[in-house]
Amino acid sequence: MASNGVLDARERSATLSRLTAERFDVLVIGGGITGAGAALDAASRGLRVALVEARDLASGTSSRSSKLIHGGLRYLEQFDFKLVYEALHERDLLVSKLAPHLVKPVSFLYPLYKKVVERPYVGAGLALYDAMEGTRRPVPHHRHLTARGALRLAPALSPARLAGAMRYYDAQVDDARYTLTVARTAAAHSAVVATRVSAVSLLRGPDGVRVTGARVRDEETGRSIDVSAEAVVVCAGVWTDLVHELAGVRAGYRVRMSKGVHIVVPRSAVQADTGMIVRTDKSVLFFIPWGERWIVGTTDTDFTGDRAEPGVGAEDVDYILAAANRVLVRPLLRSDVIAVYAGLRPLVEAVGEVNGSKGAKGAKPTTKVSREHVVDVPVPGLASIAGGKFTTYRLMARDVVDAAVADFDREVPSSVTDQLPLLGADGLAAVQAGAGRLAEDYRVPYAVVEHLLSRYGTLAGEVLDLIAADPGLAQPLADGHPYLRAEIVYAVTREDALHVEDVLMRRIRLFIESADSGIGVAAEVALIMGRLLGWSRRRRAAETRRYLDLVAAEQTTPAGASAGGASAGGASAVGASAVGASAVGAGAAVPDAVLAGAAAAG
Ligand SMILES: Cc1cc2nc3c(=O)[nH]c(=O)nc-3n(C[C@H](O)[C@H](O)[C@H](O)COP(=O)(O)OP(=O)(O)OC[C@H]3O[C@@H](n4cnc5c(N)ncnc54)[C@H](O)[C@@H]3O)c2cc1C
């Protein structure tokens, strides 16, 4: 064990030196959940591992999901029993053993509208869903409800046509935080984790065929580094085809991108004490409780634009609002929308022989393309994986590492990650039981300890130690949000945050939780980060500006139209609400004020 999983942004040059100096058994390309999982899987088998991520950990799809750890009820309808069975077993393992601090049970109401036919059909599906669980059963079984019972739990539902409901349980997670925690756990098993480092070409051995590493570029300086490894594992999500191209290989599958958009609305906009799932013409719509908010989504449409910025269009938001309003008694308005975000599903389509599980074929609608994963070894020394779900990342990681080490000239132990709690999980119950004492010892409110435990598990004490050393860090970062200034320091010194967006979009989630996307505190975050990373006044202003530009790009339609813009018809699109008003629609006024704050501070 090299370290306790500390990813210190201040030590970045030492991390990069290790990339050049060491020879690795496995080099992982991509720091989403699949790549972080593969790094952990390989490192915990005793292999020497490096992971390079072109942007920030989880900056791709792995921070933009519905944040459910679930079997996927709708896949039962597609007879994808294997996927559902595996996913439910994974869900139970994560909730009960591997990450109980991060993966938490959540209940869903499934309203029924067809009196006679629907209940037996959905009931049978849910009975099967429950029966497929593992033996741990960390979440309760489903229950039948009358229409009156459903309305008691969810007064937001329109009583018209409501025939009853089912209530069942799944689990939810902060996807970006989970990915980060997996990467840190890999680092705790000696993996070298380097962000803002892109693979730009693959190295070949003396035979000109076998892949023996990768040339990578440090995106902060432009410097190139050759990283040697016995095998390279590609976990690049929707970028996978591009990595195959730069490697000059033809894999047995292609990635088909499907865009999914979510909107975020205040909790008060939908009165319900449970999550909800409702049928739509094409798929299902989730109302997912998220602290003081709801995440509502998602869409599922083919996508061919810029992978880094899928963008949210007015039509995406309108689709979600219309689908939601079909079941709500008080309709959701555009002005209810606090935030929007888009992600790209890396679905797989087989184009030939694939060395792994089967791939989905043909030009089906994206809703019908299988969520199973595909592993391929297109040339010796190179294994690649795509498809799958966040929920099944551990199995995906196991499969791709198995493929990568299959031709090693020595025995490599099997995967042990089903036995390996993530950082922050071990001893959680005792730390939770002592939460009151922690609050007294550190002289912070009990709610602060609860908040930290739910994000860092047993590592919460590390954040509290920062507060003990500098009580000013106990101050909340933004009014109405639980995040503390100490968490910014922690993000830089333990969680590898290099830029303001790493903090506001992924370490804490103000980008999706705050009506101003976190713009109002961007300068403050730059100030705290800058003290640690030695940023000048000019650099702080540049970092703040960079964040504002990113927010604008993320919340703008791919065609470039303003998300809050009049082009889509008055107050259309993503709201008259804050997204449009502060980040995109109102243009330069807010950014200038924020930048002035950045320059004045400190
Ligand atoms: C809208 C939506 C909702 C979803 N909801 C759920 C859900 O509720 N539950 C669930 O289980 N699953 C869900 N999923 C699926 C799940 O989110 C994805 O399967 C998963 O996040 C994919 O992770 P990944 O690591 O494969 O890809 P990514 O997270 O995209 O990671 C790939 C990484 O590779 C990096 N990269 C690319 N090229 C290079 C290079 N040359 N060098 C270095 N790094 C590179 C990228 O920067 C990126 O960070 C959802 C997906 C979407 C889009």
Short mmCIF file of C-alpha atoms in Angstrom, two decimals, residues 58-520:
data_model
loop_
_atom_site.label_atom_id
_atom_site.label_comp_id
_atom_site.label_asym_id
_atom_site.label_seq_id
_atom_site.Cartn_x
_atom_site.Cartn_y
_atom_site.Cartn_z
CA ALA A 58 -15.96 11.37 -14.04
CA SER A 59 -16.07 14.39 -16.36
CA GLY A 60 -17.63 12.26 -19.12
CA THR A 61 -20.81 10.24 -18.75
CA SER A 62 -19.99 9.17 -15.19
CA SER A 63 -21.12 12.48 -13.66
CA ARG A 64 -24.16 12.85 -15.90
CA SER A 65 -26.25 9.74 -15.23
CA SER A 66 -29.61 9.33 -13.49
CA LYS A 67 -27.51 8.37 -10.46
CA LEU A 68 -29.40 5.13 -9.87
CA ILE A 69 -27.82 1.88 -8.82
CA HIS A 70 -30.55 -0.35 -10.07
CA GLY A 71 -31.51 -3.52 -11.83
CA GLY A 72 -33.40 -1.50 -14.43
CA LEU A 73 -37.04 -2.47 -14.30
CA ARG A 74 -37.56 -1.64 -17.96
CA TYR A 75 -34.89 -4.13 -19.08
CA LEU A 76 -37.11 -6.91 -17.74
CA GLU A 77 -39.62 -5.96 -20.43
CA GLN A 78 -36.85 -6.39 -22.98
CA PHE A 79 -36.19 -9.88 -21.53
CA ASP A 80 -32.65 -8.82 -20.60
CA PHE A 81 -32.79 -11.06 -17.50
CA LYS A 82 -29.03 -11.54 -17.24
CA LEU A 83 -28.40 -7.80 -17.10
CA VAL A 84 -31.11 -7.25 -14.48
CA TYR A 85 -29.94 -10.19 -12.38
CA GLU A 86 -26.31 -9.04 -12.39
CA ALA A 87 -27.24 -5.44 -11.75
CA LEU A 88 -29.45 -6.33 -8.77
CA HIS A 89 -26.69 -8.41 -7.25
CA GLU A 90 -24.27 -5.53 -7.72
CA ARG A 91 -26.77 -3.09 -6.21
CA ASP A 92 -27.08 -5.22 -3.10
CA LEU A 93 -23.32 -5.69 -2.78
CA LEU A 94 -22.69 -1.95 -3.01
CA VAL A 95 -25.48 -0.98 -0.58
CA SER A 96 -24.62 -3.57 2.03
CA LYS A 97 -20.87 -4.01 1.85
CA LEU A 98 -18.72 -2.14 -0.65
CA ALA A 99 -20.01 1.42 -0.36
CA PRO A 100 -22.89 1.84 2.11
CA HIS A 101 -21.77 5.42 2.75
CA LEU A 102 -22.36 6.34 -0.90
CA VAL A 103 -25.04 4.00 -2.27
CA LYS A 104 -28.36 4.45 -0.48
CA PRO A 105 -31.74 2.78 -0.89
CA VAL A 106 -34.47 4.88 -2.49
CA SER A 107 -38.13 4.04 -3.01
CA PHE A 108 -40.11 4.50 -6.21
CA LEU A 109 -43.82 4.69 -6.81
CA TYR A 110 -45.06 3.19 -10.05
CA PRO A 111 -48.54 4.61 -10.72
CA LEU A 112 -51.01 2.33 -12.47
CA TYR A 113 -53.60 3.67 -14.89
CA LYS A 114 -55.20 0.58 -16.42
CA LYS A 115 -57.36 -1.03 -13.80
CA VAL A 116 -57.38 -4.67 -14.78
CA VAL A 117 -54.38 -5.44 -16.94
CA GLU A 118 -51.60 -3.34 -15.48
CA ARG A 119 -51.43 -4.49 -11.87
CA PRO A 120 -50.85 -8.20 -12.54
CA TYR A 121 -48.33 -7.34 -15.28
CA VAL A 122 -46.28 -4.83 -13.26
CA GLY A 123 -46.75 -6.89 -10.09
CA ALA A 124 -45.30 -9.96 -11.77
CA GLY A 125 -42.36 -7.90 -13.05
CA LEU A 126 -41.66 -6.53 -9.58
CA ALA A 127 -42.01 -9.96 -7.98
CA LEU A 128 -39.39 -11.21 -10.42
CA TYR A 129 -37.26 -8.13 -9.71
CA ASP A 130 -37.36 -8.87 -5.98
CA ALA A 131 -36.76 -12.58 -6.55
CA MET A 132 -33.61 -11.80 -8.53
CA GLU A 133 -32.04 -10.01 -5.56
CA GLY A 134 -29.11 -11.54 -3.77
CA THR A 135 -29.37 -13.05 -0.32
CA ARG A 136 -28.45 -9.83 1.46
CA ARG A 137 -31.75 -8.04 0.72
CA PRO A 138 -30.65 -4.60 1.90
CA VAL A 139 -33.76 -2.96 0.40
CA PRO A 140 -37.41 -3.83 1.18
CA HIS A 141 -39.66 -5.80 -1.19
CA HIS A 142 -42.28 -4.14 -3.38
CA ARG A 143 -45.80 -3.40 -2.13
CA HIS A 144 -49.20 -2.90 -3.77
CA LEU A 145 -51.01 0.38 -3.07
CA THR A 146 -54.54 1.59 -3.74
CA ALA A 147 -55.03 4.89 -5.55
CA ARG A 148 -55.72 6.52 -2.20
CA GLY A 149 -52.55 5.03 -0.70
CA ALA A 150 -50.57 6.29 -3.69
CA LEU A 151 -51.94 9.81 -3.33
CA ARG A 152 -51.08 9.84 0.37
CA LEU A 153 -47.44 9.20 -0.54
CA ALA A 154 -47.46 11.35 -3.64
CA PRO A 155 -50.12 14.09 -3.56
CA ALA A 156 -48.38 15.50 -6.64
CA LEU A 157 -49.97 12.79 -8.79
CA SER A 158 -53.10 13.70 -10.64
CA PRO A 159 -55.97 11.55 -9.27
CA ALA A 160 -57.59 11.43 -12.72
CA ARG A 161 -57.43 7.88 -14.11
CA LEU A 162 -55.14 6.75 -11.24
CA ALA A 163 -56.05 3.13 -10.54
CA GLY A 164 -53.45 2.37 -7.86
CA ALA A 165 -49.68 2.03 -7.63
CA MET A 166 -46.78 -0.22 -6.77
CA ARG A 167 -43.94 0.82 -4.49
CA TYR A 168 -40.52 -0.74 -4.94
CA TYR A 169 -36.93 -0.01 -3.93
CA ASP A 170 -33.65 0.59 -5.71
CA ALA A 171 -30.59 2.64 -4.75
CA GLN A 172 -29.01 5.95 -5.66
CA VAL A 173 -25.54 7.47 -5.66
CA ASP A 174 -23.62 10.66 -6.38
CA ASP A 175 -22.04 9.22 -9.52
CA ALA A 176 -19.07 11.62 -9.68
CA ARG A 177 -18.22 11.14 -6.01
CA TYR A 178 -18.51 7.40 -6.35
CA THR A 179 -16.13 7.37 -9.35
CA LEU A 180 -13.66 9.51 -7.44
CA THR A 181 -13.85 7.19 -4.45
CA VAL A 182 -13.15 4.14 -6.65
CA ALA A 183 -10.13 5.95 -8.15
CA ARG A 184 -8.87 6.89 -4.69
CA THR A 185 -9.30 3.31 -3.54
CA ALA A 186 -7.21 2.23 -6.55
CA ALA A 187 -4.58 4.78 -5.49
CA ALA A 188 -4.68 3.29 -2.00
CA HIS A 189 -3.62 0.05 -3.70
CA SER A 190 -0.70 1.88 -5.33
CA ALA A 191 -2.27 2.81 -8.67
CA VAL A 192 -0.91 6.03 -10.18
CA VAL A 193 -3.89 8.21 -11.13
CA ALA A 194 -3.17 11.15 -13.44
CA THR A 195 -5.85 13.55 -14.64
CA ARG A 196 -5.69 15.99 -17.57
CA VAL A 197 -3.43 13.51 -19.27
CA SER A 198 -4.65 12.19 -22.66
CA ALA A 199 -3.51 9.13 -24.51
CA VAL A 200 -2.52 10.38 -27.98
CA SER A 201 -1.03 7.23 -29.53
CA LEU A 202 -0.19 3.70 -28.56
CA LEU A 203 3.36 2.34 -28.33
CA ARG A 204 4.19 -0.95 -30.07
CA GLY A 205 6.77 -3.58 -29.14
CA PRO A 206 9.69 -4.79 -31.30
CA ASP A 207 7.30 -6.96 -33.36
CA GLY A 208 5.41 -3.81 -34.37
CA VAL A 209 2.16 -5.41 -33.27
CA ARG A 210 1.95 -5.83 -29.51
CA VAL A 211 0.85 -2.72 -27.67
CA THR A 212 3.40 -1.87 -24.98
CA GLY A 213 2.08 1.38 -23.59
CA ALA A 214 0.92 4.78 -24.72
CA ARG A 215 2.22 8.21 -25.53
CA VAL A 216 0.26 10.63 -23.39
CA ARG A 217 0.01 14.40 -23.35
CA ASP A 218 -0.13 16.49 -20.21
CA GLU A 219 -3.04 18.77 -21.08
CA GLU A 220 -1.85 21.40 -18.59
CA THR A 221 1.56 21.91 -20.24
CA GLY A 222 1.40 20.13 -23.61
CA ARG A 223 4.35 17.91 -22.64
CA SER A 224 4.42 14.35 -24.04
CA ILE A 225 5.30 11.33 -21.92
CA ASP A 226 5.73 7.69 -22.92
CA VAL A 227 4.12 5.29 -20.46
CA SER A 228 5.25 1.65 -20.66
CA ALA A 229 2.86 -1.12 -19.77
CA GLU A 230 2.47 -4.80 -20.45
CA ALA A 231 -1.17 -4.22 -21.37
CA VAL A 232 -3.31 -1.19 -22.11
CA VAL A 233 -6.97 -1.12 -21.20
CA VAL A 234 -9.28 1.31 -23.02
CA CYS A 235 -12.23 2.52 -20.91
CA ALA A 236 -12.98 5.66 -22.88
CA GLY A 237 -16.78 5.50 -22.98
CA VAL A 238 -18.11 7.46 -25.97
CA TRP A 239 -14.53 8.30 -26.94
CA THR A 240 -13.67 4.61 -27.44
CA ASP A 241 -13.87 4.63 -31.25
CA LEU A 242 -11.52 7.63 -31.31
CA VAL A 243 -8.99 5.82 -29.12
CA HIS A 244 -9.22 2.79 -31.40
CA GLU A 245 -8.57 5.10 -34.35
CA LEU A 246 -5.53 6.70 -32.80
CA ALA A 247 -4.27 3.22 -32.06
CA GLY A 248 -4.87 2.25 -35.68
CA VAL A 249 -6.95 -0.78 -34.66
CA ARG A 250 -10.35 -2.08 -35.71
CA ALA A 251 -12.32 -3.39 -32.79
CA GLY A 252 -15.23 -5.80 -33.07
CA TYR A 253 -17.69 -3.17 -31.93
CA ARG A 254 -18.58 0.48 -32.43
CA VAL A 255 -19.95 2.88 -29.87
CA ARG A 256 -23.31 4.42 -30.59
CA MET A 257 -23.95 7.59 -28.62
CA SER A 258 -27.33 8.22 -27.09
CA LYS A 259 -28.00 11.50 -25.34
CA GLY A 260 -29.88 11.65 -22.07
CA VAL A 261 -31.01 14.94 -20.55
CA HIS A 262 -32.20 15.59 -17.00
CA ILE A 263 -33.80 18.63 -15.47
CA VAL A 264 -33.51 19.61 -11.80
CA VAL A 265 -36.45 21.21 -9.99
CA PRO A 266 -37.01 22.20 -6.33
CA ARG A 267 -38.44 19.56 -4.02
CA SER A 268 -41.42 21.84 -3.38
CA ALA A 269 -42.42 21.72 -7.06
CA VAL A 270 -43.46 18.05 -6.78
CA GLN A 271 -45.16 16.96 -3.56
CA ALA A 272 -44.13 13.37 -2.92
CA ASP A 273 -42.37 11.40 -0.17
CA THR A 274 -40.96 8.91 -2.62
CA GLY A 275 -39.29 8.78 -6.00
CA MET A 276 -41.56 8.01 -8.92
CA ILE A 277 -41.25 6.20 -12.21
CA VAL A 278 -43.83 6.74 -14.94
CA ARG A 279 -44.21 5.26 -18.37
CA THR A 280 -43.68 7.40 -21.45
CA ASP A 281 -44.37 6.56 -25.09
CA LYS A 282 -40.76 5.53 -25.64
CA SER A 283 -39.43 4.52 -22.25
CA VAL A 284 -39.85 5.64 -18.64
CA LEU A 285 -39.45 8.92 -16.76
CA PHE A 286 -37.92 9.06 -13.30
CA PHE A 287 -38.55 11.59 -10.54
CA ILE A 288 -35.48 11.02 -8.37
CA PRO A 289 -35.23 12.69 -4.95
CA TRP A 290 -31.92 14.57 -4.70
CA GLY A 291 -31.61 16.39 -1.36
CA GLU A 292 -33.80 19.46 -1.56
CA ARG A 293 -34.44 18.85 -5.26
CA TRP A 294 -35.79 16.43 -7.82
CA ILE A 295 -33.83 15.14 -10.76
CA VAL A 296 -36.33 14.39 -13.53
CA GLY A 297 -35.45 12.50 -16.70
CA THR A 298 -34.36 11.21 -18.99
CA THR A 299 -34.36 11.39 -22.76
CA ASP A 300 -32.79 8.81 -25.07
CA THR A 301 -31.88 10.12 -28.52
CA ASP A 302 -29.15 9.34 -31.04
CA PHE A 303 -26.28 11.84 -30.89
CA THR A 304 -23.45 12.68 -33.27
CA GLY A 305 -22.08 16.05 -32.03
CA ASP A 306 -19.23 17.11 -29.74
CA ARG A 307 -18.73 14.42 -27.12
CA ALA A 308 -17.31 16.79 -24.55
CA GLU A 309 -20.32 19.10 -24.57
CA PRO A 310 -23.53 17.31 -25.51
CA GLY A 311 -25.59 20.39 -24.62
CA VAL A 312 -29.24 20.63 -23.71
CA GLY A 313 -31.83 21.72 -26.22
CA ALA A 314 -35.19 23.34 -25.66
CA GLU A 315 -36.83 20.27 -27.19
CA ASP A 316 -35.15 18.01 -24.60
CA VAL A 317 -36.53 20.07 -21.74
CA ASP A 318 -39.96 20.35 -23.33
CA TYR A 319 -40.12 16.58 -23.77
CA ILE A 320 -39.35 16.00 -20.09
CA LEU A 321 -41.81 18.64 -18.92
CA ALA A 322 -44.56 17.23 -21.14
CA ALA A 323 -43.93 13.66 -19.95
CA ALA A 324 -43.92 14.77 -16.31
CA ASN A 325 -47.03 16.88 -16.68
CA ARG A 326 -49.03 13.95 -18.00
CA VAL A 327 -49.13 12.58 -14.43
CA LEU A 328 -48.85 15.67 -12.21
CA VAL A 329 -51.76 17.58 -10.76
CA ARG A 330 -49.77 20.84 -10.69
CA PRO A 331 -47.77 21.04 -13.91
CA LEU A 332 -44.05 21.70 -13.85
CA LEU A 333 -43.19 24.97 -15.58
CA ARG A 334 -40.06 26.05 -17.32
CA SER A 335 -39.64 28.56 -14.54
CA ASP A 336 -39.40 25.64 -12.07
CA VAL A 337 -36.24 24.36 -13.73
CA ILE A 338 -33.16 25.07 -11.61
CA ALA A 339 -30.65 23.28 -13.80
CA VAL A 340 -30.25 20.90 -16.69
CA TYR A 341 -27.56 18.45 -17.68
CA ALA A 342 -26.87 16.08 -20.54
CA GLY A 343 -24.88 12.86 -20.76
CA LEU A 344 -24.03 10.40 -23.50
CA ARG A 345 -24.65 6.68 -23.16
CA PRO A 346 -21.85 4.64 -24.72
CA LEU A 347 -24.04 1.93 -26.28
CA VAL A 348 -22.34 -0.83 -28.25
CA GLU A 349 -23.06 -2.22 -31.67
CA ALA A 350 -21.14 -5.25 -32.83
CA VAL A 351 -19.43 -4.98 -36.22
CA GLY A 352 -17.70 -8.35 -36.27
CA GLU A 353 -16.28 -11.02 -34.04
CA VAL A 354 -16.15 -9.79 -30.50
CA ASN A 355 -14.02 -11.37 -27.85
CA GLY A 356 -16.38 -11.08 -24.91
CA SER A 357 -20.08 -10.87 -24.29
CA LYS A 358 -22.38 -10.39 -27.21
CA GLY A 359 -22.99 -6.93 -28.62
CA ALA A 360 -26.25 -5.37 -29.68
CA LYS A 361 -26.89 -5.27 -33.42
CA GLY A 362 -28.56 -3.11 -35.99
CA ALA A 363 -30.10 0.32 -36.07
CA LYS A 364 -32.67 -0.17 -33.34
CA PRO A 365 -33.94 2.89 -31.49
CA THR A 366 -31.44 3.71 -28.75
CA THR A 367 -34.00 2.82 -26.07
CA LYS A 368 -33.93 -0.76 -27.39
CA VAL A 369 -30.15 -1.18 -27.68
CA SER A 370 -28.82 -3.54 -25.02
CA ARG A 371 -27.08 -2.05 -21.98
CA GLU A 372 -24.77 -5.05 -21.75
CA HIS A 373 -21.05 -4.51 -22.12
CA VAL A 374 -18.64 -5.76 -24.73
CA VAL A 375 -14.94 -6.57 -24.26
CA ASP A 376 -12.59 -6.88 -27.20
CA VAL A 377 -8.86 -7.54 -27.67
CA PRO A 378 -8.25 -6.12 -31.15
CA VAL A 379 -4.45 -6.59 -30.93
CA PRO A 380 -2.22 -8.26 -28.34
CA GLY A 381 -1.58 -5.97 -25.38
CA LEU A 382 -4.78 -3.96 -25.89
CA ALA A 383 -8.14 -4.72 -24.28
CA SER A 384 -11.09 -2.41 -24.65
CA ILE A 385 -14.56 -2.25 -23.18
CA ALA A 386 -17.71 -0.23 -23.73
CA GLY A 387 -21.42 -0.36 -23.04
CA GLY A 388 -22.74 -1.50 -19.70
CA LYS A 389 -24.14 0.57 -16.89
CA PHE A 390 -22.77 2.44 -13.93
CA THR A 391 -24.36 -0.20 -11.71
CA THR A 392 -22.38 -3.04 -13.28
CA TYR A 393 -19.01 -1.24 -13.44
CA ARG A 394 -17.34 -3.75 -11.10
CA LEU A 395 -18.18 -6.68 -13.37
CA MET A 396 -17.10 -4.68 -16.43
CA ALA A 397 -13.80 -3.87 -14.75
CA ARG A 398 -13.25 -7.51 -13.85
CA ASP A 399 -13.98 -8.67 -17.40
CA VAL A 400 -11.71 -6.19 -19.14
CA VAL A 401 -8.83 -6.81 -16.74
CA ASP A 402 -9.28 -10.58 -17.20
CA ALA A 403 -8.99 -10.02 -20.96
CA ALA A 404 -5.96 -7.75 -20.60
CA VAL A 405 -3.94 -10.18 -18.48
CA ALA A 406 -5.02 -13.36 -20.28
CA ASP A 407 -1.71 -13.64 -22.20
CA PHE A 408 0.61 -12.55 -19.37
CA ASP A 409 3.36 -15.15 -18.88
CA ARG A 410 2.54 -15.49 -15.18
CA GLU A 411 -0.51 -16.31 -13.15
CA VAL A 412 -2.55 -13.23 -12.26
CA PRO A 413 -4.93 -13.60 -9.29
CA SER A 414 -8.67 -13.38 -9.93
CA SER A 415 -10.62 -10.24 -9.17
CA VAL A 416 -11.13 -9.55 -5.48
CA THR A 417 -13.22 -6.40 -5.68
CA ASP A 418 -16.35 -8.16 -4.40
CA GLN A 419 -14.46 -8.42 -1.10
CA LEU A 420 -13.08 -4.90 -1.11
CA PRO A 421 -15.00 -2.07 0.57
CA LEU A 422 -14.24 1.32 -0.96
CA LEU A 423 -12.42 4.01 1.01
CA GLY A 424 -14.72 5.37 3.68
CA ALA A 425 -16.80 2.18 4.02
CA ASP A 426 -14.81 0.13 6.51
CA GLY A 427 -16.05 0.67 10.06
CA LEU A 428 -18.85 2.98 8.92
CA ALA A 429 -21.44 1.76 11.42
CA ALA A 430 -19.21 2.62 14.39
CA VAL A 431 -18.38 6.07 13.04
CA GLN A 432 -22.07 6.71 12.35
CA ALA A 433 -22.92 5.63 15.88
CA GLY A 434 -20.35 8.09 17.23
CA ALA A 435 -21.59 11.01 15.09
CA GLY A 436 -22.88 12.91 18.13
CA ARG A 437 -19.53 12.69 19.85
CA LEU A 438 -17.72 13.79 16.68
CA ALA A 439 -19.96 16.87 16.53
CA GLU A 440 -19.10 17.70 20.15
CA ASP A 441 -15.38 17.04 19.75
CA TYR A 442 -15.06 19.20 16.66
CA ARG A 443 -17.63 21.76 17.84
CA VAL A 444 -19.70 21.60 14.70
CA PRO A 445 -23.47 21.08 14.36
CA TYR A 446 -24.65 17.48 14.18
CA ALA A 447 -26.01 18.17 10.67
CA VAL A 448 -22.49 18.96 9.49
CA VAL A 449 -21.22 15.58 10.68
CA GLU A 450 -24.18 13.85 9.02
CA HIS A 451 -23.48 15.69 5.78
CA LEU A 452 -19.79 14.74 5.84
CA LEU A 453 -20.49 11.09 6.72
CA SER A 454 -22.86 10.81 3.78
CA ARG A 455 -20.16 12.02 1.40
CA TYR A 456 -16.88 10.73 2.85
CA GLY A 457 -17.94 7.90 5.16
CA THR A 458 -15.22 7.16 7.68
CA LEU A 459 -12.94 9.71 5.99
CA ALA A 460 -15.22 12.49 7.30
CA GLY A 461 -12.69 12.95 10.12
CA GLU A 462 -10.14 14.17 7.58
CA VAL A 463 -12.43 17.05 6.63
CA LEU A 464 -13.14 17.75 10.30
CA ASP A 465 -9.39 17.89 10.97
CA LEU A 466 -9.11 20.66 8.37
CA ILE A 467 -11.79 22.57 10.29
CA ALA A 468 -10.01 21.98 13.59
CA ALA A 469 -6.85 23.49 12.10
CA ASP A 470 -8.69 26.45 10.54
CA PRO A 471 -12.17 27.05 12.02
CA GLY A 472 -13.00 29.47 9.17
CA LEU A 473 -13.29 26.43 6.92
CA ALA A 474 -16.44 25.39 8.82
CA GLN A 475 -18.31 28.19 7.00
CA PRO A 476 -20.79 27.05 4.35
CA LEU A 477 -19.67 27.87 0.83
CA ALA A 478 -23.07 29.01 -0.43
CA ASP A 479 -26.30 29.97 1.34
CA GLY A 480 -28.87 27.20 1.36
CA HIS A 481 -26.37 24.46 0.51
CA PRO A 482 -24.63 22.14 2.96
CA TYR A 483 -21.14 22.31 1.42
CA LEU A 484 -18.35 23.74 3.58
CA ARG A 485 -15.25 25.70 2.61
CA ALA A 486 -13.24 22.82 4.09
CA GLU A 487 -14.55 20.61 1.30
CA ILE A 488 -12.83 22.81 -1.29
CA VAL A 489 -9.52 22.37 0.52
CA TYR A 490 -10.18 18.65 0.75
CA ALA A 491 -11.03 18.49 -2.96
CA VAL A 492 -7.63 19.96 -3.86
CA THR A 493 -5.47 18.16 -1.32
CA ARG A 494 -7.10 14.70 -1.35
CA GLU A 495 -9.34 14.53 -4.41
CA ASP A 496 -7.16 15.93 -7.19
CA ALA A 497 -9.29 18.96 -8.08
CA LEU A 498 -7.19 21.07 -10.46
CA HIS A 499 -9.72 23.60 -11.73
CA VAL A 500 -12.80 25.41 -10.46
CA GLU A 501 -15.09 23.22 -12.56
CA ASP A 502 -13.69 20.08 -10.95
CA VAL A 503 -14.97 21.40 -7.64
CA LEU A 504 -18.29 22.93 -8.65
CA MET A 505 -19.34 20.32 -11.19
CA ARG A 506 -18.11 17.10 -9.58
CA ARG A 507 -16.57 17.29 -6.05
CA ILE A 508 -19.59 19.22 -4.90
CA ARG A 509 -22.64 19.45 -7.14
CA LEU A 510 -23.54 23.14 -7.15
CA PHE A 511 -23.55 23.05 -10.96
CA ILE A 512 -26.74 20.99 -10.89
CA GLU A 513 -28.04 21.97 -7.46
CA SER A 514 -27.80 25.72 -7.44
CA ALA A 515 -30.09 28.05 -9.37
CA ASP A 516 -27.02 29.99 -10.55
CA SER A 517 -25.02 26.83 -11.38
CA GLY A 518 -22.50 27.82 -8.71
CA ILE A 519 -21.45 30.95 -10.62
CA GLY A 520 -21.91 33.13 -7.56
#
